Amino acid sequence: MERTIRIVIADDHPVVRIGVRNMLADASGFDVAGEAGDGDEAITQTLELQPDILLLDLLMPRLPGLEAMRAIMSGSPTVKILLLTSTITTQQIIEALHIGARGIVLKDSLVQDLHTSIRTVVSGDYWIGGKRVANLVTALHELMQKAEVQPRKTYGLTPRELEVVGAIVEGCTNRDIARSFGLSEETVKRHLSNIFDKTGVSTRLELALFAIAHQLVAMQQ
């Protein structure tokens, strides 16, 4: 006879918890052992009840899902955690898997994926991208490549304008920039005027800070 899988549901929306609990009740082999409405409760419930599976919302009050997961993995490393989320970035997936998550389930895919994803991670595999994954190293490698090739926002700046931005970050004057790129100072001023318009800044210092914050310098290197 198949062993019953004990589950804790952690989500700050009662409607989501009710919906997940009802979906699990409709199938045999699942037992909802506890529920939590925030990150702190998720930690307490998991450490006390020691479930097989924790369904953990990525975004919760008091303590976000990833931070709660760090504490849980430290205190109860055997629990298998499936993150529930409406949206997630590739970088967040990579971070979650590094911390110890066994999978990610999108909330709009719960109806078709919930039961399968739970059974998948209980069996020892991972659930990533809506499918079973046996080799985590390969999956992480693919995710890392995907994260690296993500296009960065350029705010409509041309390659030359990005070069000018890089020079501003380095503290160059208009004369320095003109000499470096073989331009007239009037052309440099026009470039700066266009750059200010596109980025919404009004001073060289604001532009330098904006460029660093939005990784514009890295784009033109």
Coordinates of N, CA and C in Angstrom, one line a residue:
M1 N 0.8 -1.2 0.0 CA 0.0 0.0 0.0 C 0.9 1.3 0.0
E2 N 0.5 2.3 -0.8 CA 1.3 3.5 -0.9 C 1.3 4.3 0.3
R3 N 2.5 4.8 0.8 CA 2.6 5.5 2.0 C 1.9 6.9 1.8
T4 N 1.2 7.4 2.8 CA 0.6 8.7 2.7 C 1.7 9.8 2.8
I5 N 1.6 10.8 2.0 CA 2.5 11.9 2.0 C 2.0 13.0 2.8
R6 N 2.7 13.4 3.9 CA 2.3 14.4 4.8 C 2.8 15.8 4.3
I7 N 1.9 16.8 4.3 CA 2.1 18.0 3.7 C 1.8 19.2 4.6
V8 N 2.6 20.3 4.5 CA 2.3 21.5 5.1 C 2.1 22.5 4.0
I9 N 1.1 23.3 4.1 CA 0.8 24.4 3.1 C 1.1 25.7 3.7
A10 N 2.0 26.5 3.1 CA 2.3 27.8 3.6 C 2.1 28.9 2.5
D11 N 1.0 29.6 2.7 CA 0.7 30.7 1.8 C -0.1 31.7 2.6
D12 N 0.1 33.0 2.3 CA -0.6 34.1 3.0 C -2.0 34.3 2.6
H13 N -2.4 33.7 1.5 CA -3.8 33.9 1.0 C -4.6 32.6 1.4
P14 N -5.6 32.8 2.3 CA -6.4 31.7 2.7 C -7.1 31.0 1.6
V15 N -7.5 31.7 0.5 CA -8.2 31.1 -0.6 C -7.2 30.1 -1.3
V16 N -6.0 30.5 -1.4 CA -5.0 29.6 -2.0 C -4.8 28.3 -1.2
R17 N -4.7 28.5 0.2 CA -4.6 27.4 1.0 C -5.8 26.4 0.9
I18 N -7.0 27.0 0.9 CA -8.2 26.2 0.8 C -8.2 25.5 -0.5
G19 N -7.9 26.2 -1.6 CA -7.9 25.5 -2.9 C -6.9 24.4 -3.0
V20 N -5.7 24.6 -2.5 CA -4.7 23.5 -2.5 C -5.1 22.3 -1.6
R21 N -5.6 22.7 -0.4 CA -6.1 21.6 0.4 C -7.2 20.8 -0.2
N22 N -8.1 21.4 -0.9 CA -9.2 20.7 -1.6 C -8.7 19.8 -2.7
M23 N -7.7 20.4 -3.5 CA -7.1 19.6 -4.5 C -6.4 18.3 -4.0
L24 N -5.8 18.5 -2.9 CA -5.1 17.3 -2.3 C -6.1 16.3 -1.7
A25 N -7.2 16.8 -1.2 CA -8.2 16.0 -0.6 C -8.9 15.1 -1.7
D26 N -8.9 15.6 -2.9 CA -9.6 14.9 -4.1 C -8.8 13.7 -4.5
A27 N -7.5 13.6 -4.1 CA -6.7 12.5 -4.5 C -6.3 11.7 -3.3
S28 N -6.1 10.4 -3.4 CA -5.6 9.6 -2.3 C -4.1 9.7 -2.1
G29 N -3.7 9.4 -0.9 CA -2.2 9.4 -0.6 C -1.7 10.7 -0.1
F30 N -2.5 11.7 0.1 CA -2.0 13.0 0.6 C -2.7 13.3 2.0
D31 N -2.0 13.9 2.9 CA -2.5 14.3 4.2 C -2.0 15.7 4.5
V32 N -2.8 16.7 4.6 CA -2.4 18.0 5.0 C -2.3 18.1 6.5
A33 N -1.0 18.1 6.9 CA -0.7 18.0 8.4 C -0.8 19.4 9.0
G34 N -0.6 20.5 8.3 CA -0.6 21.8 8.9 C -0.7 22.9 7.8
E35 N -0.9 24.1 8.3 CA -1.0 25.3 7.4 C -0.3 26.4 8.0
A36 N 0.2 27.4 7.2 CA 0.9 28.6 7.7 C 0.5 29.7 6.8
G37 N 0.4 30.9 7.5 CA 0.0 32.1 6.7 C 1.2 33.1 6.5
D38 N 2.4 32.8 7.1 CA 3.5 33.7 6.8 C 4.8 32.9 7.0
G39 N 5.9 33.5 6.7 CA 7.2 32.8 6.7 C 7.6 32.3 8.1
D40 N 7.3 33.0 9.1 CA 7.6 32.5 10.5 C 6.8 31.3 10.8
E41 N 5.5 31.3 10.5 CA 4.7 30.2 10.8 C 5.1 29.0 10.0
A42 N 5.5 29.2 8.8 CA 6.0 28.1 7.9 C 7.2 27.4 8.6
I43 N 8.1 28.2 9.1 CA 9.2 27.6 9.8 C 8.8 26.8 11.0
T44 N 7.9 27.4 11.9 CA 7.4 26.7 13.1 C 6.7 25.4 12.8
Q45 N 5.7 25.5 11.8 CA 4.9 24.3 11.4 C 5.8 23.2 10.9
T46 N 6.8 23.6 10.0 CA 7.6 22.6 9.4 C 8.5 21.9 10.4
L47 N 9.1 22.6 11.3 CA 10.0 22.1 12.3 C 9.3 21.2 13.3
E48 N 8.0 21.6 13.6 CA 7.3 20.9 14.6 C 6.6 19.6 14.0
L49 N 6.1 19.7 12.8 CA 5.3 18.6 12.2 C 6.2 17.7 11.4
Q50 N 7.4 18.2 10.9 CA 8.3 17.3 10.1 C 7.5 16.6 9.0
P51 N 6.9 17.4 8.1 CA 6.2 16.8 7.0 C 7.1 16.3 5.9
D52 N 6.6 15.5 5.0 CA 7.4 15.1 3.8 C 7.6 16.2 2.9
I53 N 6.5 17.0 2.7 CA 6.5 18.1 1.7 C 6.1 19.4 2.4
L54 N 6.8 20.5 2.0 CA 6.3 21.8 2.4 C 6.0 22.5 1.1
L55 N 4.8 23.0 0.9 CA 4.4 23.8 -0.2 C 4.5 25.2 0.2
L56 N 5.5 25.9 -0.2 CA 5.9 27.2 0.3 C 5.7 28.4 -0.7
D57 N 4.9 29.3 -0.3 CA 4.7 30.5 -1.2 C 6.0 31.3 -1.2
L58 N 6.4 31.8 -2.4 CA 7.6 32.5 -2.6 C 7.5 33.9 -1.9
L59 N 6.4 34.6 -2.0 CA 6.2 35.9 -1.4 C 5.2 35.9 -0.3
M60 N 5.8 36.0 0.9 CA 4.9 36.0 2.1 C 5.3 37.1 3.1
P61 N 4.4 37.5 4.0 CA 4.7 38.6 5.0 C 5.6 38.0 6.1
R62 N 6.2 39.0 6.8 CA 7.1 38.7 7.9 C 8.4 38.1 7.5
L63 N 8.4 37.1 6.6 CA 9.6 36.5 6.2 C 9.4 35.9 4.8
P64 N 10.1 36.4 3.8 CA 9.9 35.9 2.4 C 10.2 34.4 2.3
G65 N 9.7 33.7 1.3 CA 9.8 32.3 1.1 C 11.3 31.8 1.1
L66 N 12.1 32.5 0.3 CA 13.5 32.0 0.3 C 14.2 32.1 1.6
E67 N 13.9 33.2 2.4 CA 14.6 33.3 3.7 C 14.0 32.2 4.7
A68 N 12.7 32.0 4.6 CA 12.1 30.9 5.4 C 12.7 29.6 5.0
M69 N 13.0 29.4 3.8 CA 13.5 28.1 3.3 C 14.9 27.9 3.9
R70 N 15.7 29.0 3.9 CA 17.1 28.9 4.5 C 17.0 28.3 5.9
A71 N 16.1 28.9 6.7 CA 16.0 28.5 8.1 C 15.4 27.1 8.2
I72 N 14.5 26.7 7.4 CA 13.9 25.3 7.4 C 15.0 24.3 7.0
M73 N 15.8 24.6 6.0 CA 16.8 23.6 5.5 C 17.9 23.4 6.6
S74 N 18.1 24.5 7.3 CA 19.1 24.4 8.4 C 18.6 23.5 9.6
G75 N 17.2 23.7 9.9 CA 16.7 22.9 11.0 C 16.1 21.6 10.7
S76 N 15.6 21.5 9.4 CA 15.0 20.2 9.0 C 15.4 19.9 7.5
P77 N 16.6 19.5 7.3 CA 17.1 19.3 5.9 C 16.4 18.2 5.1
T78 N 15.6 17.3 5.8 CA 15.0 16.2 5.1 C 13.7 16.6 4.4
V79 N 13.1 17.7 4.8 CA 11.8 18.1 4.2 C 12.1 18.5 2.8
K80 N 11.2 18.1 1.9 CA 11.3 18.5 0.5 C 10.4 19.7 0.2
I81 N 10.9 20.8 -0.3 CA 10.2 22.0 -0.4 C 9.9 22.3 -1.9
L82 N 8.6 22.5 -2.1 CA 8.1 22.9 -3.4 C 7.7 24.4 -3.3
L83 N 8.3 25.3 -4.1 CA 7.9 26.7 -4.0 C 6.6 26.9 -4.9
L84 N 5.7 27.6 -4.3 CA 4.5 28.0 -5.1 C 4.6 29.5 -5.4
T85 N 4.4 29.9 -6.7 CA 4.5 31.3 -7.0 C 3.7 31.6 -8.3
S86 N 3.3 32.9 -8.4 CA 2.7 33.3 -9.6 C 3.7 33.7 -10.7
T87 N 4.8 34.2 -10.3 CA 5.9 34.5 -11.2 C 7.2 34.4 -10.5
I88 N 8.2 34.0 -11.3 CA 9.6 33.8 -10.7 C 10.6 34.0 -11.8
T89 N 11.7 34.7 -11.4 CA 12.8 34.9 -12.4 C 13.7 33.7 -12.5
T90 N 14.5 33.6 -13.5 CA 15.4 32.5 -13.7 C 16.4 32.6 -12.5
Q91 N 16.9 33.8 -12.1 CA 17.8 33.9 -11.1 C 17.2 33.4 -9.7
Q92 N 16.0 33.7 -9.5 CA 15.3 33.2 -8.3 C 15.2 31.7 -8.2
I93 N 15.0 31.1 -9.4 CA 14.9 29.6 -9.5 C 16.3 29.1 -9.1
I94 N 17.3 29.6 -9.7 CA 18.7 29.2 -9.4 C 19.0 29.3 -7.9
E95 N 18.7 30.4 -7.3 CA 18.9 30.7 -5.9 C 18.1 29.7 -5.0
A96 N 16.9 29.5 -5.4 CA 16.0 28.5 -4.6 C 16.6 27.1 -4.7
L97 N 17.0 26.7 -5.8 CA 17.6 25.3 -6.0 C 18.9 25.2 -5.2
H98 N 19.7 26.2 -5.2 CA 20.9 26.2 -4.4 C 20.6 26.1 -2.9
I99 N 19.6 26.8 -2.5 CA 19.3 26.8 -1.0 C 18.8 25.4 -0.6
G100 N 18.0 24.7 -1.6 CA 17.5 23.4 -1.2 C 16.2 23.0 -1.7
A101 N 15.5 24.0 -2.5 CA 14.2 23.7 -3.0 C 14.3 22.5 -4.0
R102 N 13.2 21.7 -4.0 CA 13.1 20.5 -4.8 C 12.3 20.8 -6.1
G103 N 11.7 22.0 -6.1 CA 10.9 22.3 -7.3 C 10.2 23.6 -7.2
I104 N 9.6 24.0 -8.3 CA 8.8 25.2 -8.4 C 7.6 25.0 -9.2
V105 N 6.4 25.3 -8.6 CA 5.1 25.1 -9.2 C 4.5 26.5 -9.4
L106 N 4.1 26.8 -10.6 CA 3.4 28.1 -10.9 C 2.0 27.9 -10.4
K107 N 1.4 28.9 -9.8 CA 0.1 28.8 -9.3 C -1.0 28.6 -10.4
D108 N -0.7 29.2 -11.6 CA -1.7 29.0 -12.6 C -1.6 27.6 -13.2
S109 N -0.6 26.8 -12.8 CA -0.5 25.4 -13.2 C -0.8 24.4 -12.1
L110 N -1.3 24.9 -11.0 CA -1.5 24.0 -9.8 C -2.5 22.8 -10.2
V111 N -3.5 23.1 -10.9 CA -4.5 22.1 -11.2 C -3.9 20.9 -11.9
Q112 N -3.1 21.2 -12.9 CA -2.5 20.0 -13.6 C -1.2 19.5 -13.1
D113 N -0.5 20.3 -12.3 CA 0.9 19.9 -11.8 C 1.0 19.5 -10.4
L114 N 0.0 19.9 -9.5 CA 0.2 19.8 -8.1 C 0.5 18.3 -7.7
H115 N -0.3 17.4 -8.0 CA -0.2 16.0 -7.6 C 1.1 15.4 -8.1
T116 N 1.3 15.6 -9.4 CA 2.5 15.1 -10.1 C 3.8 15.6 -9.5
S117 N 3.8 16.9 -9.3 CA 5.1 17.6 -8.8 C 5.4 17.1 -7.4
I118 N 4.4 16.9 -6.5 CA 4.6 16.3 -5.2 C 5.2 14.9 -5.3
R119 N 4.6 14.1 -6.0 CA 5.0 12.7 -6.2 C 6.4 12.6 -6.8
T120 N 6.7 13.6 -7.7 CA 8.0 13.6 -8.3 C 9.1 13.9 -7.3
V121 N 8.9 14.9 -6.5 CA 10.0 15.2 -5.5 C 10.1 14.2 -4.4
V122 N 8.9 13.6 -4.0 CA 9.0 12.6 -3.0 C 9.8 11.4 -3.5
S123 N 9.7 11.1 -4.8 CA 10.5 10.0 -5.4 C 12.0 10.3 -5.5
G124 N 12.4 11.5 -5.3 CA 13.8 11.9 -5.3 C 14.2 12.7 -6.5
D125 N 13.3 13.0 -7.4 CA 13.6 13.9 -8.5 C 13.2 15.3 -8.2
Y126 N 13.4 16.2 -9.2 CA 13.1 17.6 -9.1 C 11.9 18.0 -10.0
W127 N 11.3 19.1 -9.7 CA 10.2 19.6 -10.6 C 10.6 21.0 -11.0
I128 N 11.0 21.2 -12.3 CA 11.5 22.5 -12.8 C 10.9 22.7 -14.1
G129 N 10.4 23.9 -14.4 CA 9.8 24.2 -15.7 C 8.6 23.4 -16.1
G130 N 7.8 22.9 -15.1 CA 6.7 22.1 -15.4 C 6.9 20.7 -15.8
K131 N 8.1 20.2 -15.4 CA 8.4 18.8 -15.8 C 9.4 18.1 -14.7
R132 N 9.4 16.8 -14.8 CA 10.3 16.1 -13.9 C 11.8 16.3 -14.4
V133 N 12.7 16.5 -13.4 CA 14.1 16.7 -13.7 C 14.9 15.7 -12.8
A134 N 15.6 14.8 -13.4 CA 16.4 13.9 -12.6 C 17.8 14.4 -12.3
N135 N 18.4 15.1 -13.3 CA 19.8 15.6 -13.1 C 19.8 17.1 -12.8
L136 N 20.0 17.4 -11.5 CA 19.9 18.8 -11.1 C 21.1 19.6 -11.6
V137 N 22.3 18.9 -11.7 CA 23.5 19.6 -12.2 C 23.2 20.1 -13.7
T138 N 22.7 19.3 -14.5 CA 22.4 19.6 -15.9 C 21.3 20.8 -15.9
A139 N 20.3 20.6 -15.1 CA 19.2 21.6 -15.1 C 19.8 23.0 -14.6
L140 N 20.6 23.0 -13.6 CA 21.2 24.2 -13.1 C 22.1 24.9 -14.2
H141 N 22.9 24.0 -14.9 CA 23.7 24.5 -16.0 C 22.9 25.2 -17.0
E142 N 21.8 24.6 -17.4 CA 20.9 25.2 -18.4 C 20.3 26.5 -17.9
L143 N 19.9 26.5 -16.7 CA 19.4 27.8 -16.1 C 20.4 28.9 -16.0
M144 N 21.6 28.5 -15.7 CA 22.7 29.5 -15.6 C 23.0 30.1 -17.0
Q145 N 23.0 29.3 -18.0 CA 23.2 29.8 -19.4 C 22.0 30.7 -19.8
K146 N 20.8 30.3 -19.4 CA 19.6 31.1 -19.7 C 19.7 32.5 -19.0
A147 N 20.1 32.5 -17.8 CA 20.2 33.7 -17.0 C 21.3 34.6 -17.6
E148 N 22.4 34.0 -18.1 CA 23.5 34.8 -18.7 C 23.1 35.5 -20.0
V149 N 22.2 34.9 -20.7 CA 21.9 35.5 -22.1 C 20.6 36.3 -22.0
Q150 N 20.1 36.6 -20.8 CA 18.9 37.4 -20.7 C 19.3 38.8 -21.2
P151 N 18.6 39.4 -22.1 CA 18.9 40.7 -22.6 C 18.7 41.8 -21.5
R152 N 19.7 42.7 -21.4 CA 19.6 43.8 -20.5 C 19.0 45.0 -21.1
K153 N 18.3 45.8 -20.3 CA 17.6 47.0 -20.8 C 18.7 48.1 -21.1
T154 N 18.6 48.6 -22.3 CA 19.6 49.7 -22.7 C 18.9 51.1 -22.7
Y155 N 17.6 51.2 -22.5 CA 16.9 52.5 -22.5 C 17.0 53.2 -23.8
G156 N 17.2 52.4 -24.9 CA 17.3 53.0 -26.2 C 18.6 53.7 -26.6
L157 N 19.6 53.5 -25.7 CA 20.9 54.1 -26.0 C 21.7 53.3 -27.1
T158 N 22.3 54.1 -27.9 CA 23.1 53.5 -29.0 C 24.4 53.0 -28.5
P159 N 25.1 52.2 -29.2 CA 26.5 51.7 -28.8 C 27.4 52.9 -28.4
R160 N 27.4 53.9 -29.3 CA 28.3 55.1 -29.0 C 27.8 55.8 -27.7
E161 N 26.5 55.9 -27.5 CA 26.0 56.6 -26.3 C 26.4 55.8 -25.1
L162 N 26.4 54.4 -25.2 CA 26.8 53.6 -24.1 C 28.3 53.8 -23.8
E163 N 29.1 54.0 -24.8 CA 30.5 54.3 -24.6 C 30.7 55.6 -23.9
V164 N 29.9 56.6 -24.2 CA 30.0 57.9 -23.6 C 29.6 57.7 -22.1
V165 N 28.5 56.9 -21.9 CA 28.1 56.7 -20.5 C 29.3 56.1 -19.7
G166 N 29.9 55.1 -20.3 CA 31.1 54.5 -19.6 C 32.2 55.5 -19.3
A167 N 32.4 56.4 -20.2 CA 33.4 57.4 -19.9 C 33.0 58.4 -18.8
I168 N 31.7 58.7 -18.8 CA 31.2 59.6 -17.7 C 31.4 58.9 -16.3
V169 N 31.1 57.6 -16.3 CA 31.3 56.8 -15.0 C 32.7 56.9 -14.6
E170 N 33.6 56.9 -15.5 CA 35.1 56.9 -15.2 C 35.5 58.3 -14.9
G171 N 34.6 59.3 -15.0 CA 35.0 60.7 -14.6 C 35.6 61.5 -15.7
C172 N 35.4 61.1 -16.9 CA 36.0 61.9 -18.0 C 35.2 63.2 -18.3
T173 N 35.9 64.2 -18.7 CA 35.3 65.4 -19.1 C 34.9 65.3 -20.6
N174 N 34.1 66.3 -21.1 CA 33.7 66.3 -22.5 C 34.9 66.3 -23.4
R175 N 36.0 67.0 -23.0 CA 37.2 67.1 -23.8 C 37.9 65.7 -23.8
D176 N 37.9 65.1 -22.7 CA 38.5 63.7 -22.6 C 37.8 62.8 -23.6
I177 N 36.4 62.8 -23.5 CA 35.6 61.9 -24.3 C 35.8 62.2 -25.8
A178 N 35.9 63.5 -26.1 CA 36.1 63.9 -27.5 C 37.4 63.3 -28.0
R179 N 38.4 63.5 -27.2 CA 39.8 63.0 -27.7 C 39.8 61.4 -27.8
S180 N 39.1 60.7 -26.8 CA 39.1 59.3 -26.8 C 38.5 58.7 -28.0
F181 N 37.3 59.3 -28.4 CA 36.5 58.7 -29.5 C 36.7 59.5 -30.8
G182 N 37.6 60.5 -30.9 CA 37.8 61.2 -32.1 C 36.5 62.1 -32.5
L183 N 35.9 62.7 -31.5 CA 34.7 63.4 -31.8 C 35.0 64.9 -31.4
S184 N 34.1 65.8 -31.9 CA 34.1 67.2 -31.5 C 33.4 67.3 -30.1
E185 N 33.7 68.3 -29.4 CA 33.1 68.5 -28.1 C 31.6 68.8 -28.3
E186 N 31.2 69.4 -29.4 CA 29.8 69.6 -29.7 C 29.0 68.3 -29.9
T187 N 29.7 67.4 -30.5 CA 29.1 66.1 -30.7 C 28.9 65.3 -29.4
V188 N 29.9 65.5 -28.5 CA 29.8 64.8 -27.2 C 28.6 65.4 -26.5
K189 N 28.5 66.8 -26.5 CA 27.4 67.4 -25.9 C 26.0 66.9 -26.4
R190 N 25.9 66.7 -27.7 CA 24.7 66.2 -28.3 C 24.4 64.8 -27.8
H191 N 25.4 64.0 -27.7 CA 25.3 62.6 -27.2 C 24.8 62.7 -25.7
L192 N 25.4 63.6 -24.9 CA 25.0 63.7 -23.5 C 23.5 64.2 -23.4
S193 N 23.1 65.1 -24.3 CA 21.7 65.6 -24.2 C 20.8 64.4 -24.6
N194 N 21.1 63.6 -25.6 CA 20.3 62.5 -25.9 C 20.2 61.5 -24.8
I195 N 21.4 61.2 -24.2 CA 21.5 60.3 -23.1 C 20.6 60.7 -21.9
F196 N 20.7 62.0 -21.5 CA 19.9 62.6 -20.4 C 18.4 62.4 -20.7
D197 N 18.0 62.7 -22.0 CA 16.6 62.5 -22.3 C 16.1 61.1 -22.2
K198 N 16.9 60.1 -22.7 CA 16.5 58.7 -22.7 C 16.5 58.1 -21.3
T199 N 17.4 58.6 -20.4 CA 17.5 58.0 -19.1 C 16.7 58.7 -18.0
G200 N 16.3 60.0 -18.4 CA 15.6 60.8 -17.4 C 16.4 61.4 -16.3
V201 N 17.7 61.5 -16.5 CA 18.5 62.2 -15.5 C 18.9 63.6 -16.0
S202 N 19.5 64.4 -15.2 CA 19.8 65.8 -15.6 C 21.2 66.2 -15.3
T203 N 22.0 65.4 -14.6 CA 23.4 65.8 -14.3 C 24.3 64.6 -14.6
R204 N 25.6 64.9 -14.7 CA 26.6 63.8 -14.9 C 26.6 62.9 -13.8
L205 N 26.5 63.4 -12.5 CA 26.5 62.5 -11.4 C 25.3 61.6 -11.4
E206 N 24.1 62.1 -11.6 CA 22.9 61.3 -11.7 C 23.1 60.2 -12.8
L207 N 23.7 60.6 -13.9 CA 23.9 59.6 -15.0 C 24.8 58.5 -14.5
A208 N 25.9 58.9 -13.8 CA 26.9 57.9 -13.4 C 26.2 56.9 -12.4
L209 N 25.4 57.4 -11.5 CA 24.7 56.6 -10.5 C 23.7 55.7 -11.2
F210 N 22.9 56.3 -12.2 CA 21.9 55.5 -12.9 C 22.6 54.4 -13.7
A211 N 23.8 54.7 -14.3 CA 24.5 53.7 -15.1 C 24.9 52.5 -14.3
I212 N 25.4 52.8 -13.1 CA 25.9 51.8 -12.2 C 24.8 50.9 -11.7
A213 N 23.7 51.6 -11.3 CA 22.5 50.9 -10.8 C 21.9 50.0 -11.8
H214 N 21.9 50.4 -13.1 CA 21.2 49.6 -14.1 C 22.2 48.9 -15.0
Q215 N 23.4 48.8 -14.6 CA 24.5 47.9 -15.2 C 24.7 48.4 -16.7
L216 N 24.5 49.7 -17.0 CA 24.8 50.2 -18.3 C 26.3 50.1 -18.7
V217 N 27.1 50.3 -17.7 CA 28.5 50.2 -17.9 C 28.9 48.8 -18.4
A218 N 28.4 47.8 -17.8 CA 28.8 46.4 -18.2 C 28.3 46.1 -19.6
M219 N 27.3 46.8 -20.1 CA 26.7 46.5 -21.4 C 27.7 47.0 -22.5
Q220 N 28.4 48.0 -22.2 CA 29.2 48.6 -23.3 C 30.7 48.1 -23.2
Q221 N 31.0 47.3 -22.3 CA 32.4 46.8 -22.1 C 32.6 45.6 -23.1

